[in-house]
Amino acid sequence: MNPFRDVWQSIFRRDPLSTDKGKSELVFLNLWLHIHPAKVHKEHFRVKHTGYLGFLTFYLFLVLVTTGVALMFYYRPHPPEAYQDMKDLRFVVFLGPFLRNMHRWSAHGMVICVFLHMCRVFYTGSYKRPRQFNWVIGVALLLLTLGLSFTGYLLPWDQLAFWAITVGTNIGSYAPVIGPGLRQLLLGGHTVGESALLRFYVLHVAVLPSAVVLLTMVHFWRIRKDGGLSRPLWKLRAEGSPPLVRIGEPAEPELRAVVLPAAREKTYGLMEVVRGKPLFEVVASAEEEEEEKDVVFSYPYAFFREGIALLVTVASVMALSLFWNAPLEEMANPAKTPNPAKAPWYFLGLQEMVSHSALIGGVVAPALMVLALVAIPYLDSNPSRRLSERKWAVWAFTVFALANVVLIIVGTLFRGPGWALVPPWVHIQGAE
Amino acid sequence: MKRRTFLNWGTAGLGTLWAAIGVSLGAVVRFLTPSVYYEPPRNFKIGTPADFPFGPPTFLADEKIFVFRDKEKGFAVASAVCTHLGCTVQYFTSDRRFHCPCHGSVFASDGAVLHGPAPRPLEWVEVTLARDGQLRVDKNKVVSASYRLMV
Ligand code: HEM
Ligand code: FES
C-alpha cells in the first residue's frame, strides 16, 4: 500500500508516459489536453507554417484574463473613482503598474497577433474547403477582440480614454438610420458619461470575454473536425493526384480503401479506427511512408512547442511591462478637447477614412470590409492553395491588408493638431 | 389527430414562438434604453439676458454652447459639438469662425461648414425666456440658423 501512489492514481488514471498507451491517454483522458489529437504531424508544427500566431493570440488572451481579474480587485467602474483607482494602481497598489502594463500591452499584442494570424491563414490558403466556416468564426473573433480592446480603452477614464471613445462611437453613429440609436444604446446616454463607463465595463469584463471563450472553443473544435491543421504548402501533394475523402461529401467508392495495414505496436485512437482513416488532405500513396514517419505523439512533441510559445509570450509581455508604462493622462474632461483627438490606434485607419468622408469612410467601407472578409472562403472558388496559382486573391488581400496598415500608420504617426499631415519627427510648438 | 388539426396547431405554435422571440428582443432593447439619463441636463437655464455681452459669443464650457447676443437680432445659441466626430469647437474672434481642434473643420459664424470633414453645419438649439426671467436652452430642440430670441 502506497498512499501517495493511490492519490496520484486517483487523479491521473493514465498509464506511464513511457508507453504509447500512456502518451495517448495523457491526451484523451485529460479535459484540458483532449482538444489535441493523440498524434500530430511534425510538419504542421513548423514555425514557417503557422508562425504560432493563433497560439500567441490565445495565450495573450489568457494573460489578459488573469491580469484583468487582478485589476478588477482595485477598479470601480464609476467616475471619478475609476480614474482615482487607476492612479492607485499606478502609484499605490503593490505590483499595480506591472499588472496594468501587462494588461495593456497584451491587449495591443492580441490585436496585432489576431490580425497577423488572419493573414497567415489567408496566405496559406487554409480557409479553403473544408475550413470555410472556421474562417468565419475567426472573423467574429477578430471583431470581438477589437470590441474588447475598445471597451477596455474607456475604463481608465482619462483624457485619452474619454476622447478616443467619444470620437470612436461617433464614427459608428454615421451608420444610416440605426447609427445614432445604436450609439445611444451603447453609451446609455447622449454623451460619454457614467452610464457609458458602466456599460463598457460590463461588456469588457463579462459579455465580450465570455463570447470570446465560447467562440474560441468552437474555433478549436472545428480545427479538429476539419481534419486538423491544414497541410503546409510545401507538403501539398503533386498536382494531378486523385482527391481523397472530403469532409461533408460521401467518399468516392474507390477511395474508401485507404486503411493502412494495422501495425502491432501502434496505439489506435478511435478516430483512426473509424473507416477510411481521417485523411482530409490528400496524400498520394508514394508519399504515404514518409507521411507515417512524420506522425508523432502529441506528447511531448506538440506540448513542448506550445509550452515554449506560451513562455515566450508571457516573458515578452513581462519584459515590455517592466520597461514601458501604460499611458495615463489627466482625468477625463468633457469640456476640454485635446488636439488632435484620436481613436484607439487600430481604429485610426477608420478615423483616417472618416476624415475624408464620414459616411463612406466610416460606414460603407468598413461594412464592406467585414462582409468581404466573411465572404472570402465562399467567393474564392479556386481550390488551389499554392500562392502561384492564386495570384488574383493574393494580390487583392495584400492590397487590403497593406491599405489598413498604411492608413493606421498615417493616422497614428502622421496626423498632428487639426488632423493636419505632420511627420512624427516635426515638433509643433504648444501642441500636446 | 387529423392532418389539418395538426397543421393548424403547428402554425399557431410556431407563430406564437416567433412572436414571443420578437417581444423578448424588443424588451431587451427597451431594458437597455435608460428611462432616466444620469447626465448633464439637456434642458437648462443659463442666467439672465443681462449676463451676456453683445459682440463675440460667450462660451459655456460645461454646457458646451455658444451664446450669441446681437443688438438688433437678439439671442441665439449654437452647440459647440463638432458635427464631425463630436469634439468641442472654439470660436476665434480674429476670423469670426469656429475651428475644430480634432480634424480641422472650420465653420462660419452662422455655423455653415467652410472647410474640413464636418458633414453638417453646427447645430442651433432653442433658447427661450423662462418665467423667472432666465434664459432657458433646450438641446433637444434643434432650430434653424435664423432662429432668434428677442428680449
Ligand atoms: C476576462 C478578460 C478581461 C478582464 C477581466 C479585463 C478586465 C479589465 C479591467 C478591470 C480593466 C480596467 C483597469 C485598467 O484599465 O487597466 C481593463 C482595462 C483594459 N482592458 Fe481588459 N480585461 C479582459 C480582457 C481584455 C482583452 C481581451 C482586451 C483586448 C484585447 C482588453 C483590453 C483592455 C484595455 C486596452 C484596457 C485599458 C488598459 C489600461 O488602461 O491600461 N482586456 N480590463
Ligand atoms: S470632430 Fe471636429 S473635425 Fe472631426
XYZ file of C-alpha atoms in Angstrom, chain A residues 27-330:
304
model
C -4.249 13.480 -24.195
C -7.664 11.972 -24.262
C -8.256 11.358 -20.566
C -7.476 14.977 -19.777
C -10.123 17.632 -20.124
C -7.649 20.386 -20.998
C -5.463 18.448 -23.374
C -8.055 16.433 -25.235
C -8.582 19.252 -27.692
C -5.385 17.875 -29.229
C -5.272 14.759 -31.326
C -3.267 11.963 -29.745
C -0.857 12.279 -32.620
C 0.216 15.185 -34.739
C 2.115 15.824 -37.933
C 5.512 17.231 -37.137
C 5.398 19.342 -40.258
C 2.298 21.156 -39.057
C 4.218 22.456 -36.082
C 6.897 24.159 -38.120
C 7.095 27.868 -37.359
C 7.092 28.673 -41.041
C 3.652 27.149 -41.444
C 1.630 28.847 -38.689
C 4.035 31.273 -37.083
C 2.259 30.012 -33.918
C 0.226 33.189 -34.266
C -3.063 31.584 -33.262
C -1.377 30.184 -30.173
C 0.109 33.567 -29.347
C -3.312 35.188 -29.656
C -4.825 32.614 -27.327
C -2.031 32.907 -24.786
C -2.311 36.675 -24.791
C -5.983 36.242 -24.079
C -5.104 34.037 -21.100
C -2.716 36.711 -19.854
C -5.485 39.293 -20.290
C -7.992 37.281 -18.301
C -5.527 36.694 -15.480
C -4.272 40.260 -15.208
C -7.755 41.640 -15.901
C -9.267 39.764 -12.983
C -6.415 41.013 -10.801
C -7.133 44.626 -11.841
C -10.812 44.158 -11.063
C -9.941 43.873 -7.361
C -8.950 47.536 -7.398
C -11.214 49.065 -10.016
C -14.609 50.738 -9.643
C -16.378 51.495 -12.908
C -17.718 54.907 -11.980
C -16.326 58.399 -12.479
C -14.338 59.811 -10.827
C -13.402 56.727 -8.770
C -12.361 54.890 -11.905
C -9.631 57.430 -12.538
C -8.577 57.531 -8.883
C -8.305 53.743 -8.949
C -6.065 53.957 -11.992
C -3.853 56.403 -10.078
C -3.809 53.992 -7.154
C -2.898 51.147 -9.462
C -0.109 53.281 -10.780
C 1.309 54.610 -7.529
C -0.078 52.733 -4.545
C -1.049 49.141 -5.256
C 1.757 46.614 -4.919
C 2.533 45.308 -8.430
C -0.269 47.546 -9.704
C 1.711 49.236 -12.506
C 3.184 45.928 -13.600
C -0.187 44.186 -13.845
C -1.753 47.146 -15.580
C 1.126 47.329 -18.059
C 0.819 43.615 -18.730
C -2.877 44.026 -19.352
C -2.399 46.980 -21.657
C 0.488 45.561 -23.688
C -1.064 42.157 -24.142
C -4.267 43.853 -25.289
C -2.342 45.632 -28.039
C -0.420 42.444 -28.756
C -3.608 40.465 -29.070
C -4.980 42.843 -31.694
C -1.731 42.592 -33.650
C -1.486 38.811 -33.348
C -5.083 38.195 -34.303
C -4.565 40.268 -37.456
C -1.306 38.526 -38.365
C -2.907 35.144 -37.664
C -5.637 36.004 -40.140
C -3.027 36.974 -42.722
C -1.181 33.703 -42.273
C -4.405 31.724 -42.678
C -5.100 33.645 -45.841
C -1.680 33.265 -47.426
C -1.500 29.539 -46.717
C -4.978 29.171 -48.245
C -6.099 27.465 -45.056
C -9.612 28.899 -45.241
C -10.448 26.715 -48.190
C -12.714 23.728 -48.145
C -13.438 22.210 -45.622
C -12.347 25.079 -43.389
C -14.572 27.858 -44.726
C -16.733 28.120 -41.659
C -13.815 28.236 -39.250
C -12.605 31.316 -41.114
C -15.983 32.935 -40.446
C -15.681 32.099 -36.739
C -12.245 33.669 -36.893
C -13.623 36.909 -38.320
C -16.108 37.004 -35.431
C -13.212 36.508 -33.002
C -11.312 39.347 -34.666
C -14.277 41.664 -34.219
C -14.718 40.559 -30.607
C -11.050 41.243 -29.919
C -11.436 44.759 -31.294
C -14.590 45.158 -29.203
C -12.763 44.051 -26.054
C -9.933 46.396 -26.682
C -12.266 49.282 -27.482
C -14.398 48.807 -24.367
C -11.244 48.458 -22.249
C -9.910 51.709 -23.632
C -12.536 53.780 -21.813
C -12.007 52.231 -18.395
C -9.055 54.355 -17.186
C -11.318 57.416 -17.560
C -8.524 59.758 -18.534
C -8.481 62.300 -21.361
C -7.089 59.750 -23.821
C -9.855 57.286 -22.968
C -12.667 59.796 -22.953
C -11.931 61.410 -26.296
C -10.963 58.208 -28.052
C -14.327 56.732 -27.143
C -16.168 59.959 -27.952
C -14.615 60.043 -31.403
C -14.828 56.264 -31.837
C -18.513 55.956 -31.008
C -19.314 58.983 -33.170
C -17.818 57.146 -36.127
C -20.434 54.449 -35.530
C -23.274 56.935 -35.412
C -22.771 57.656 -39.104
C -24.489 54.381 -39.933
C -27.714 55.390 -41.621
C -30.962 55.026 -39.662
C -29.686 52.830 -36.826
C -26.362 54.628 -36.145
C -27.402 57.299 -33.641
C -29.763 54.925 -31.841
C -27.074 52.259 -31.552
C -24.602 54.764 -30.163
C -27.113 55.895 -27.572
C -27.833 52.288 -26.614
C -24.137 51.538 -26.276
C -23.448 54.655 -24.211
C -26.684 54.564 -22.243
C -26.833 58.315 -22.836
C -26.240 61.083 -25.338
C -22.602 61.567 -24.462
C -19.838 59.518 -22.902
C -20.633 59.627 -19.212
C -21.130 57.468 -16.151
C -23.580 55.070 -17.786
C -21.229 54.623 -20.732
C -18.431 53.713 -18.330
C -20.600 51.132 -16.584
C -21.825 49.654 -19.861
C -18.349 49.420 -21.302
C -17.178 47.778 -18.098
C -19.881 45.120 -18.183
C -19.188 44.432 -21.850
C -15.472 44.386 -21.168
C -15.330 42.028 -18.188
C -18.372 39.821 -18.722
C -20.134 39.846 -22.061
C -17.291 40.021 -24.561
C -14.803 37.748 -22.748
C -17.494 35.056 -22.435
C -18.250 35.380 -26.119
C -14.542 35.048 -26.910
C -14.251 31.957 -24.730
C -17.268 30.304 -26.351
C -16.196 31.094 -29.898
C -12.622 30.032 -29.193
C -13.946 26.666 -28.122
C -15.875 26.372 -31.371
C -12.790 27.543 -33.285
C -10.575 24.837 -31.781
C -13.221 22.150 -32.072
C -13.671 22.956 -35.743
C -9.932 22.646 -36.368
C -10.179 19.035 -35.239
C -13.388 18.361 -37.110
C -11.962 19.878 -40.268
C -9.151 17.351 -40.144
C -6.541 19.109 -38.078
C -4.345 21.966 -39.202
C -4.037 22.446 -42.912
C -1.166 20.793 -44.669
C 1.843 23.085 -45.026
C 2.217 24.470 -48.526
C 5.480 22.667 -49.117
C 3.786 19.349 -48.312
C 0.969 19.742 -50.785
C 0.777 16.695 -52.985
C 1.941 16.782 -56.534
C -0.589 18.074 -58.965
C -2.951 15.633 -60.586
C -3.012 13.006 -57.877
C -6.503 11.743 -57.123
C -8.569 13.505 -54.485
C -9.290 11.608 -51.318
C -12.169 11.792 -48.866
C -13.565 15.215 -48.347
C -15.481 16.381 -45.332
C -19.172 16.695 -45.925
C -19.093 14.654 -49.084
C -19.536 10.947 -49.464
C -16.216 9.382 -50.336
C -15.827 8.120 -53.835
C -16.013 4.317 -53.719
C -12.510 3.542 -54.928
C -11.052 5.811 -52.306
C -12.626 4.159 -49.310
C -9.934 1.600 -49.003
C -7.120 3.724 -47.716
C -6.926 1.927 -44.385
C -3.327 1.274 -43.644
C -2.245 -2.175 -42.526
C -2.514 -2.316 -38.752
C 0.830 -2.237 -37.050
C 1.024 -4.226 -33.827
C 2.983 -1.740 -31.775
C 0.787 1.112 -32.716
C -1.917 2.566 -30.474
C -5.036 3.489 -32.312
C -7.287 6.287 -31.236
C -10.927 5.912 -32.067
C -10.609 8.402 -34.891
C -8.050 6.176 -36.552
C -10.225 3.102 -36.326
C -13.131 4.822 -37.981
C -13.281 3.575 -41.504
C -11.060 5.233 -44.006
C -8.585 6.964 -41.692
C -9.242 10.669 -41.280
C -7.343 11.910 -44.251
C -8.851 15.164 -45.226
C -5.937 16.371 -47.179
C -4.673 14.166 -49.845
C -1.581 12.051 -49.625
C -0.505 10.217 -52.704
C 0.373 6.640 -51.912
C 4.031 7.091 -52.814
C 4.268 9.696 -50.101
C 2.494 7.625 -47.555
C 5.535 6.133 -45.996
C 7.144 9.483 -45.451
C 3.789 10.589 -44.090
C 3.822 7.848 -41.481
C 7.220 8.938 -40.260
C 6.009 12.483 -39.912
C 3.323 11.495 -37.399
C 4.339 11.580 -33.729
C 2.601 11.539 -30.379
C 1.378 14.932 -29.216
C 3.247 14.260 -26.015
C 5.857 15.591 -25.894
C 6.295 16.947 -29.418
C 3.314 19.331 -29.608
C 3.094 20.157 -25.911
C 6.731 21.089 -25.736
C 6.390 23.514 -28.642
C 3.186 25.017 -27.337
C 4.807 25.393 -23.942
C 7.720 27.277 -25.479
C 5.288 29.571 -27.308
C 3.493 30.245 -24.014
C 6.741 31.004 -22.242
C 7.866 33.342 -24.990
C 4.531 35.162 -24.910
C 4.437 35.648 -21.158
C 8.115 36.530 -20.953
C 7.829 39.141 -23.712
C 4.786 40.759 -22.140
C 6.528 40.830 -18.766
C 9.677 42.306 -20.242
C 7.730 45.036 -22.034
C 5.799 45.748 -18.861
C 8.946 46.204 -16.818
C 10.208 48.961 -19.079
C 7.160 50.687 -20.537
C 4.314 52.153 -18.579
C 0.803 52.189 -19.909
C -0.213 55.790 -20.509
C -2.409 57.621 -18.025
C -3.267 61.219 -18.748
C -5.291 63.785 -16.844
